[in-house]
Amino acid sequence: LHTAYRRQRQMCIRDSIATLLLIRFLLQLTRADFYNPVSQGILKICSPIATPLEKLLPTMGRFNLAVLATAVLVKWMFFVIIAAANGLLTAGIFAYLALAAFELLRTLITLYFYGVFILVVFSWVGTPPHPAARLIGQVILPYTNIFRRFIPPLGMIDISPMVAIFTLMIIRAQILPIIAMQIRPLLM
């Protein structure tokens, strides 16, 4: 029971760090406000982890390859630790990089799903002046604006966030399982 709890706690820490790195990647990709206190906190947490790879992997425009690679490596390191603890550390462990990238993609879809949902709630009750609320808008609005270009509002009702959420649900239910089936043979 104790080792199961410890393993669960390690997974939670790993997922939290990888999610923060993914959010840092999204902040730079969407050009979110760098001076936002929440952005500053995320940057300060992620800098010690991502800085070593920033020297090796260049940033291409807004696409920070080092932060994205660090997020994948953080997810992957958990598999390496588990394999080493069980004495199964072989060259096949590198196949788990694909699984780590897949899990990061699933996290990205989840972030956008809840981000769109939060923006919808904010549109009903009013956006609070909290810095996190502004940051969510800066990261999620570029995604929802894609749908707003093609779906005009129906009077006072904007259904583009609903279509954005449905698109994420379809990706999660239809496309992610196909990707998972492509990764599964690599792991055996």
PDB file of C-alpha atoms in Angstrom:
ATOM      1  CA  LEU A   1       0.000   0.000   0.000  1.00  0.00           C
ATOM      2  CA  HIS A   2       2.818   2.373   0.869  1.00  0.00           C
ATOM      3  CA  THR A   3       4.615   1.885  -2.474  1.00  0.00           C
ATOM      4  CA  ALA A   4       1.344   2.317  -4.389  1.00  0.00           C
ATOM      5  CA  TYR A   5       0.744   5.613  -2.599  1.00  0.00           C
ATOM      6  CA  ARG A   6       4.318   6.741  -3.265  1.00  0.00           C
ATOM      7  CA  ARG A   7       4.037   5.815  -6.949  1.00  0.00           C
ATOM      8  CA  GLN A   8       0.729   7.720  -7.198  1.00  0.00           C
ATOM      9  CA  ARG A   9       2.327  10.772  -5.566  1.00  0.00           C
ATOM     10  CA  GLN A  10       5.279  10.592  -7.982  1.00  0.00           C
ATOM     11  CA  MET A  11       2.889  10.410 -10.936  1.00  0.00           C
ATOM     12  CA  CYS A  12       1.027  13.448  -9.634  1.00  0.00           C
ATOM     13  CA  ILE A  13       4.247  15.447  -9.265  1.00  0.00           C
ATOM     14  CA  ARG A  14       5.457  14.360 -12.707  1.00  0.00           C
ATOM     15  CA  ASP A  15       2.152  15.254 -14.336  1.00  0.00           C
ATOM     16  CA  SER A  16       2.052  18.614 -12.567  1.00  0.00           C
ATOM     17  CA  ILE A  17       5.545  19.543 -13.715  1.00  0.00           C
ATOM     18  CA  ALA A  18       4.877  18.389 -17.284  1.00  0.00           C
ATOM     19  CA  THR A  19       1.584  20.316 -17.321  1.00  0.00           C
ATOM     20  CA  LEU A  20       3.295  23.473 -16.084  1.00  0.00           C
ATOM     21  CA  LEU A  21       5.919  23.073 -18.803  1.00  0.00           C
ATOM     22  CA  LEU A  22       3.167  22.612 -21.382  1.00  0.00           C
ATOM     23  CA  ILE A  23       1.428  25.754 -20.115  1.00  0.00           C
ATOM     24  CA  ARG A  24       4.726  27.626 -20.339  1.00  0.00           C
ATOM     25  CA  PHE A  25       5.048  26.434 -23.931  1.00  0.00           C
ATOM     26  CA  LEU A  26       1.502  27.632 -24.673  1.00  0.00           C
ATOM     27  CA  LEU A  27       2.139  31.009 -23.037  1.00  0.00           C
ATOM     28  CA  GLN A  28       5.032  31.659 -25.379  1.00  0.00           C
ATOM     29  CA  LEU A  29       3.232  30.197 -28.392  1.00  0.00           C
ATOM     30  CA  THR A  30       0.177  32.430 -27.913  1.00  0.00           C
ATOM     31  CA  ARG A  31       2.225  35.455 -26.858  1.00  0.00           C
ATOM     32  CA  ALA A  32       0.394  35.735 -23.564  1.00  0.00           C
ATOM     33  CA  ASP A  33       1.244  38.627 -21.247  1.00  0.00           C
ATOM     34  CA  PHE A  34       4.732  37.973 -19.937  1.00  0.00           C
ATOM     35  CA  TYR A  35       4.257  40.425 -17.065  1.00  0.00           C
ATOM     36  CA  ASN A  36       1.144  38.689 -15.755  1.00  0.00           C
ATOM     37  CA  PRO A  37       1.928  37.459 -12.209  1.00  0.00           C
ATOM     38  CA  VAL A  38       0.685  33.956 -13.048  1.00  0.00           C
ATOM     39  CA  SER A  39       2.966  33.878 -16.116  1.00  0.00           C
ATOM     40  CA  GLN A  40       5.870  35.001 -13.969  1.00  0.00           C
ATOM     41  CA  GLY A  41       5.188  32.233 -11.458  1.00  0.00           C
ATOM     42  CA  ILE A  42       5.019  29.578 -14.157  1.00  0.00           C
ATOM     43  CA  LEU A  43       8.229  30.863 -15.749  1.00  0.00           C
ATOM     44  CA  LYS A  44      10.048  30.850 -12.411  1.00  0.00           C
ATOM     45  CA  ILE A  45       8.934  27.305 -11.640  1.00  0.00           C
ATOM     46  CA  CYS A  46       9.819  25.985 -15.105  1.00  0.00           C
ATOM     47  CA  SER A  47      13.093  27.823 -15.719  1.00  0.00           C
ATOM     48  CA  PRO A  48      15.371  25.553 -13.657  1.00  0.00           C
ATOM     49  CA  ILE A  49      13.946  22.528 -15.461  1.00  0.00           C
ATOM     50  CA  ALA A  50      13.914  23.882 -19.029  1.00  0.00           C
ATOM     51  CA  THR A  51      17.031  26.074 -19.058  1.00  0.00           C
ATOM     52  CA  PRO A  52      19.551  23.248 -19.652  1.00  0.00           C
ATOM     53  CA  LEU A  53      17.794  22.191 -22.866  1.00  0.00           C
ATOM     54  CA  GLU A  54      17.350  25.780 -24.072  1.00  0.00           C
ATOM     55  CA  LYS A  55      21.076  25.830 -24.748  1.00  0.00           C
ATOM     56  CA  LEU A  56      20.766  22.771 -27.009  1.00  0.00           C
ATOM     57  CA  LEU A  57      17.385  23.277 -28.675  1.00  0.00           C
ATOM     58  CA  PRO A  58      16.719  26.677 -30.221  1.00  0.00           C
ATOM     59  CA  THR A  59      13.473  28.592 -30.050  1.00  0.00           C
ATOM     60  CA  MET A  60      11.981  28.995 -33.513  1.00  0.00           C
ATOM     61  CA  GLY A  61       9.850  32.128 -33.434  1.00  0.00           C
ATOM     62  CA  ARG A  62       7.222  31.505 -30.766  1.00  0.00           C
ATOM     63  CA  PHE A  63       7.792  27.725 -30.795  1.00  0.00           C
ATOM     64  CA  ASN A  64       9.998  26.913 -27.806  1.00  0.00           C
ATOM     65  CA  LEU A  65      11.253  23.456 -28.673  1.00  0.00           C
ATOM     66  CA  ALA A  66      13.312  23.151 -25.480  1.00  0.00           C
ATOM     67  CA  VAL A  67      10.302  23.578 -23.180  1.00  0.00           C
ATOM     68  CA  LEU A  68       8.227  21.120 -25.207  1.00  0.00           C
ATOM     69  CA  ALA A  69      11.052  18.565 -25.211  1.00  0.00           C
ATOM     70  CA  THR A  70      11.518  19.045 -21.474  1.00  0.00           C
ATOM     71  CA  ALA A  71       7.815  18.353 -20.892  1.00  0.00           C
ATOM     72  CA  VAL A  72       8.067  15.125 -22.901  1.00  0.00           C
ATOM     73  CA  LEU A  73      11.238  14.113 -21.072  1.00  0.00           C
ATOM     74  CA  VAL A  74       9.626  14.742 -17.672  1.00  0.00           C
ATOM     75  CA  LYS A  75       6.766  12.410 -18.631  1.00  0.00           C
ATOM     76  CA  TRP A  76       9.239   9.871 -20.046  1.00  0.00           C
ATOM     77  CA  MET A  77      11.481   9.892 -16.961  1.00  0.00           C
ATOM     78  CA  PHE A  78       8.682   8.358 -14.933  1.00  0.00           C
ATOM     79  CA  PHE A  79       8.680   5.328 -17.235  1.00  0.00           C
ATOM     80  CA  VAL A  80      12.472   5.094 -16.952  1.00  0.00           C
ATOM     81  CA  ILE A  81      12.287   5.181 -13.140  1.00  0.00           C
ATOM     82  CA  ILE A  82       9.588   2.485 -13.057  1.00  0.00           C
ATOM     83  CA  ALA A  83      11.544   0.284 -15.497  1.00  0.00           C
ATOM     84  CA  ALA A  84      14.768   0.711 -13.520  1.00  0.00           C
ATOM     85  CA  ALA A  85      13.008  -0.109 -10.252  1.00  0.00           C
ATOM     86  CA  ASN A  86      11.660  -3.328 -11.762  1.00  0.00           C
ATOM     87  CA  GLY A  87      14.964  -4.252 -13.426  1.00  0.00           C
ATOM     88  CA  LEU A  88      13.527  -3.854 -16.927  1.00  0.00           C
ATOM     89  CA  LEU A  89      15.729  -1.045 -18.171  1.00  0.00           C
ATOM     90  CA  THR A  90      16.475  -1.966 -21.801  1.00  0.00           C
ATOM     91  CA  ALA A  91      16.917  -0.140 -25.084  1.00  0.00           C
ATOM     92  CA  GLY A  92      13.154  -0.512 -25.588  1.00  0.00           C
ATOM     93  CA  ILE A  93      12.592   2.174 -22.979  1.00  0.00           C
ATOM     94  CA  PHE A  94      13.037   4.758 -25.738  1.00  0.00           C
ATOM     95  CA  ALA A  95       9.723   3.598 -27.228  1.00  0.00           C
ATOM     96  CA  TYR A  96       8.117   5.133 -24.174  1.00  0.00           C
ATOM     97  CA  LEU A  97       9.062   8.558 -25.550  1.00  0.00           C
ATOM     98  CA  ALA A  98       6.136   8.137 -27.948  1.00  0.00           C
ATOM     99  CA  LEU A  99       3.854   7.309 -25.022  1.00  0.00           C
ATOM    100  CA  ALA A 100       5.107  10.360 -23.129  1.00  0.00           C
ATOM    101  CA  ALA A 101       4.397  12.594 -26.147  1.00  0.00           C
ATOM    102  CA  PHE A 102       0.956  11.005 -26.475  1.00  0.00           C
ATOM    103  CA  GLU A 103       0.172  11.694 -22.809  1.00  0.00           C
ATOM    104  CA  LEU A 104       1.287  15.290 -23.295  1.00  0.00           C
ATOM    105  CA  LEU A 105      -1.064  15.598 -26.280  1.00  0.00           C
ATOM    106  CA  ARG A 106      -3.889  14.253 -24.124  1.00  0.00           C
ATOM    107  CA  THR A 107      -3.014  16.830 -21.465  1.00  0.00           C
ATOM    108  CA  LEU A 108      -3.058  19.582 -24.097  1.00  0.00           C
ATOM    109  CA  ILE A 109      -6.544  18.579 -25.223  1.00  0.00           C
ATOM    110  CA  THR A 110      -7.720  18.482 -21.608  1.00  0.00           C
ATOM    111  CA  LEU A 111      -6.265  21.942 -20.930  1.00  0.00           C
ATOM    112  CA  TYR A 112      -8.037  23.407 -23.931  1.00  0.00           C
ATOM    113  CA  PHE A 113     -11.288  21.591 -23.096  1.00  0.00           C
ATOM    114  CA  TYR A 114     -11.447  23.042 -19.598  1.00  0.00           C
ATOM    115  CA  GLY A 115     -10.070  26.385 -20.781  1.00  0.00           C
ATOM    116  CA  VAL A 116     -12.916  26.808 -23.295  1.00  0.00           C
ATOM    117  CA  PHE A 117     -15.396  25.713 -20.638  1.00  0.00           C
ATOM    118  CA  ILE A 118     -14.013  28.316 -18.204  1.00  0.00           C
ATOM    119  CA  LEU A 119     -14.264  31.031 -20.877  1.00  0.00           C
ATOM    120  CA  VAL A 120     -17.901  30.080 -21.493  1.00  0.00           C
ATOM    121  CA  VAL A 121     -18.657  30.389 -17.780  1.00  0.00           C
ATOM    122  CA  PHE A 122     -16.834  33.740 -17.692  1.00  0.00           C
ATOM    123  CA  SER A 123     -18.957  34.958 -20.604  1.00  0.00           C
ATOM    124  CA  TRP A 124     -22.101  34.185 -18.574  1.00  0.00           C
ATOM    125  CA  VAL A 125     -21.053  35.628 -15.214  1.00  0.00           C
ATOM    126  CA  GLY A 126     -18.477  38.202 -16.291  1.00  0.00           C
ATOM    127  CA  THR A 127     -14.737  37.840 -16.430  1.00  0.00           C
ATOM    128  CA  PRO A 128     -13.156  38.416 -13.020  1.00  0.00           C
ATOM    129  CA  PRO A 129     -10.228  40.832 -12.847  1.00  0.00           C
ATOM    130  CA  HIS A 130      -7.927  38.043 -11.652  1.00  0.00           C
ATOM    131  CA  PRO A 131      -4.658  37.665 -13.637  1.00  0.00           C
ATOM    132  CA  ALA A 132      -5.333  33.937 -14.166  1.00  0.00           C
ATOM    133  CA  ALA A 133      -8.629  34.743 -15.902  1.00  0.00           C
ATOM    134  CA  ARG A 134      -6.875  37.087 -18.342  1.00  0.00           C
ATOM    135  CA  LEU A 135      -4.194  34.474 -18.955  1.00  0.00           C
ATOM    136  CA  ILE A 136      -6.748  31.761 -19.723  1.00  0.00           C
ATOM    137  CA  GLY A 137      -8.341  34.074 -22.262  1.00  0.00           C
ATOM    138  CA  GLN A 138      -5.001  34.879 -23.887  1.00  0.00           C
ATOM    139  CA  VAL A 139      -4.150  31.194 -24.293  1.00  0.00           C
ATOM    140  CA  ILE A 140      -7.582  29.813 -25.245  1.00  0.00           C
ATOM    141  CA  LEU A 141      -9.022  32.606 -27.421  1.00  0.00           C
ATOM    142  CA  PRO A 142      -6.722  31.919 -30.398  1.00  0.00           C
ATOM    143  CA  TYR A 143      -8.205  28.407 -30.533  1.00  0.00           C
ATOM    144  CA  THR A 144     -11.820  29.547 -30.237  1.00  0.00           C
ATOM    145  CA  ASN A 145     -11.256  32.359 -32.744  1.00  0.00           C
ATOM    146  CA  ILE A 146     -10.641  29.715 -35.418  1.00  0.00           C
ATOM    147  CA  PHE A 147     -14.262  28.628 -35.005  1.00  0.00           C
ATOM    148  CA  ARG A 148     -15.574  32.197 -34.696  1.00  0.00           C
ATOM    149  CA  ARG A 149     -14.261  32.949 -38.192  1.00  0.00           C
ATOM    150  CA  PHE A 150     -16.479  30.256 -39.695  1.00  0.00           C
ATOM    151  CA  ILE A 151     -19.482  30.234 -37.349  1.00  0.00           C
ATOM    152  CA  PRO A 152     -21.260  33.578 -37.011  1.00  0.00           C
ATOM    153  CA  PRO A 153     -23.176  34.319 -33.807  1.00  0.00           C
ATOM    154  CA  LEU A 154     -26.858  33.425 -33.796  1.00  0.00           C
ATOM    155  CA  GLY A 155     -28.215  36.747 -32.595  1.00  0.00           C
ATOM    156  CA  MET A 156     -26.788  37.210 -29.109  1.00  0.00           C
ATOM    157  CA  ILE A 157     -25.623  33.594 -28.852  1.00  0.00           C
ATOM    158  CA  ASP A 158     -22.099  32.592 -29.873  1.00  0.00           C
ATOM    159  CA  ILE A 159     -22.038  28.830 -30.474  1.00  0.00           C
ATOM    160  CA  SER A 160     -18.390  28.711 -31.577  1.00  0.00           C
ATOM    161  CA  PRO A 161     -17.141  27.693 -28.075  1.00  0.00           C
ATOM    162  CA  MET A 162     -19.590  24.788 -28.130  1.00  0.00           C
ATOM    163  CA  VAL A 163     -18.222  23.689 -31.513  1.00  0.00           C
ATOM    164  CA  ALA A 164     -14.677  24.102 -30.152  1.00  0.00           C
ATOM    165  CA  ILE A 165     -15.522  21.835 -27.196  1.00  0.00           C
ATOM    166  CA  PHE A 166     -17.216  19.276 -29.457  1.00  0.00           C
ATOM    167  CA  THR A 167     -14.139  19.271 -31.690  1.00  0.00           C
ATOM    168  CA  LEU A 168     -11.933  18.518 -28.693  1.00  0.00           C
ATOM    169  CA  MET A 169     -14.321  15.780 -27.580  1.00  0.00           C
ATOM    170  CA  ILE A 170     -14.203  14.193 -31.060  1.00  0.00           C
ATOM    171  CA  ILE A 171     -10.413  14.366 -31.085  1.00  0.00           C
ATOM    172  CA  ARG A 172     -10.274  12.776 -27.639  1.00  0.00           C
ATOM    173  CA  ALA A 173     -12.809  10.051 -28.475  1.00  0.00           C
ATOM    174  CA  GLN A 174     -11.891   9.266 -32.098  1.00  0.00           C
ATOM    175  CA  ILE A 175      -8.364  10.397 -32.974  1.00  0.00           C
ATOM    176  CA  LEU A 176      -6.499   9.758 -29.717  1.00  0.00           C
ATOM    177  CA  PRO A 177      -7.466   6.039 -29.660  1.00  0.00           C
ATOM    178  CA  ILE A 178      -6.119   5.675 -33.214  1.00  0.00           C
ATOM    179  CA  ILE A 179      -2.833   7.253 -32.147  1.00  0.00           C
ATOM    180  CA  ALA A 180      -2.759   5.020 -29.058  1.00  0.00           C
ATOM    181  CA  MET A 181      -3.180   1.924 -31.245  1.00  0.00           C
ATOM    182  CA  GLN A 182      -0.164   3.049 -33.301  1.00  0.00           C
ATOM    183  CA  ILE A 183       1.946   3.482 -30.152  1.00  0.00           C
ATOM    184  CA  ARG A 184       0.929   0.229 -28.435  1.00  0.00           C
ATOM    185  CA  PRO A 185       3.011  -2.106 -30.702  1.00  0.00           C
ATOM    186  CA  LEU A 186       6.116  -0.044 -29.902  1.00  0.00           C
ATOM    187  CA  LEU A 187       5.727  -0.812 -26.214  1.00  0.00           C
ATOM    188  CA  MET A 188       5.668  -4.604 -26.535  1.00  0.00           C
TER     189      MET A 188
END
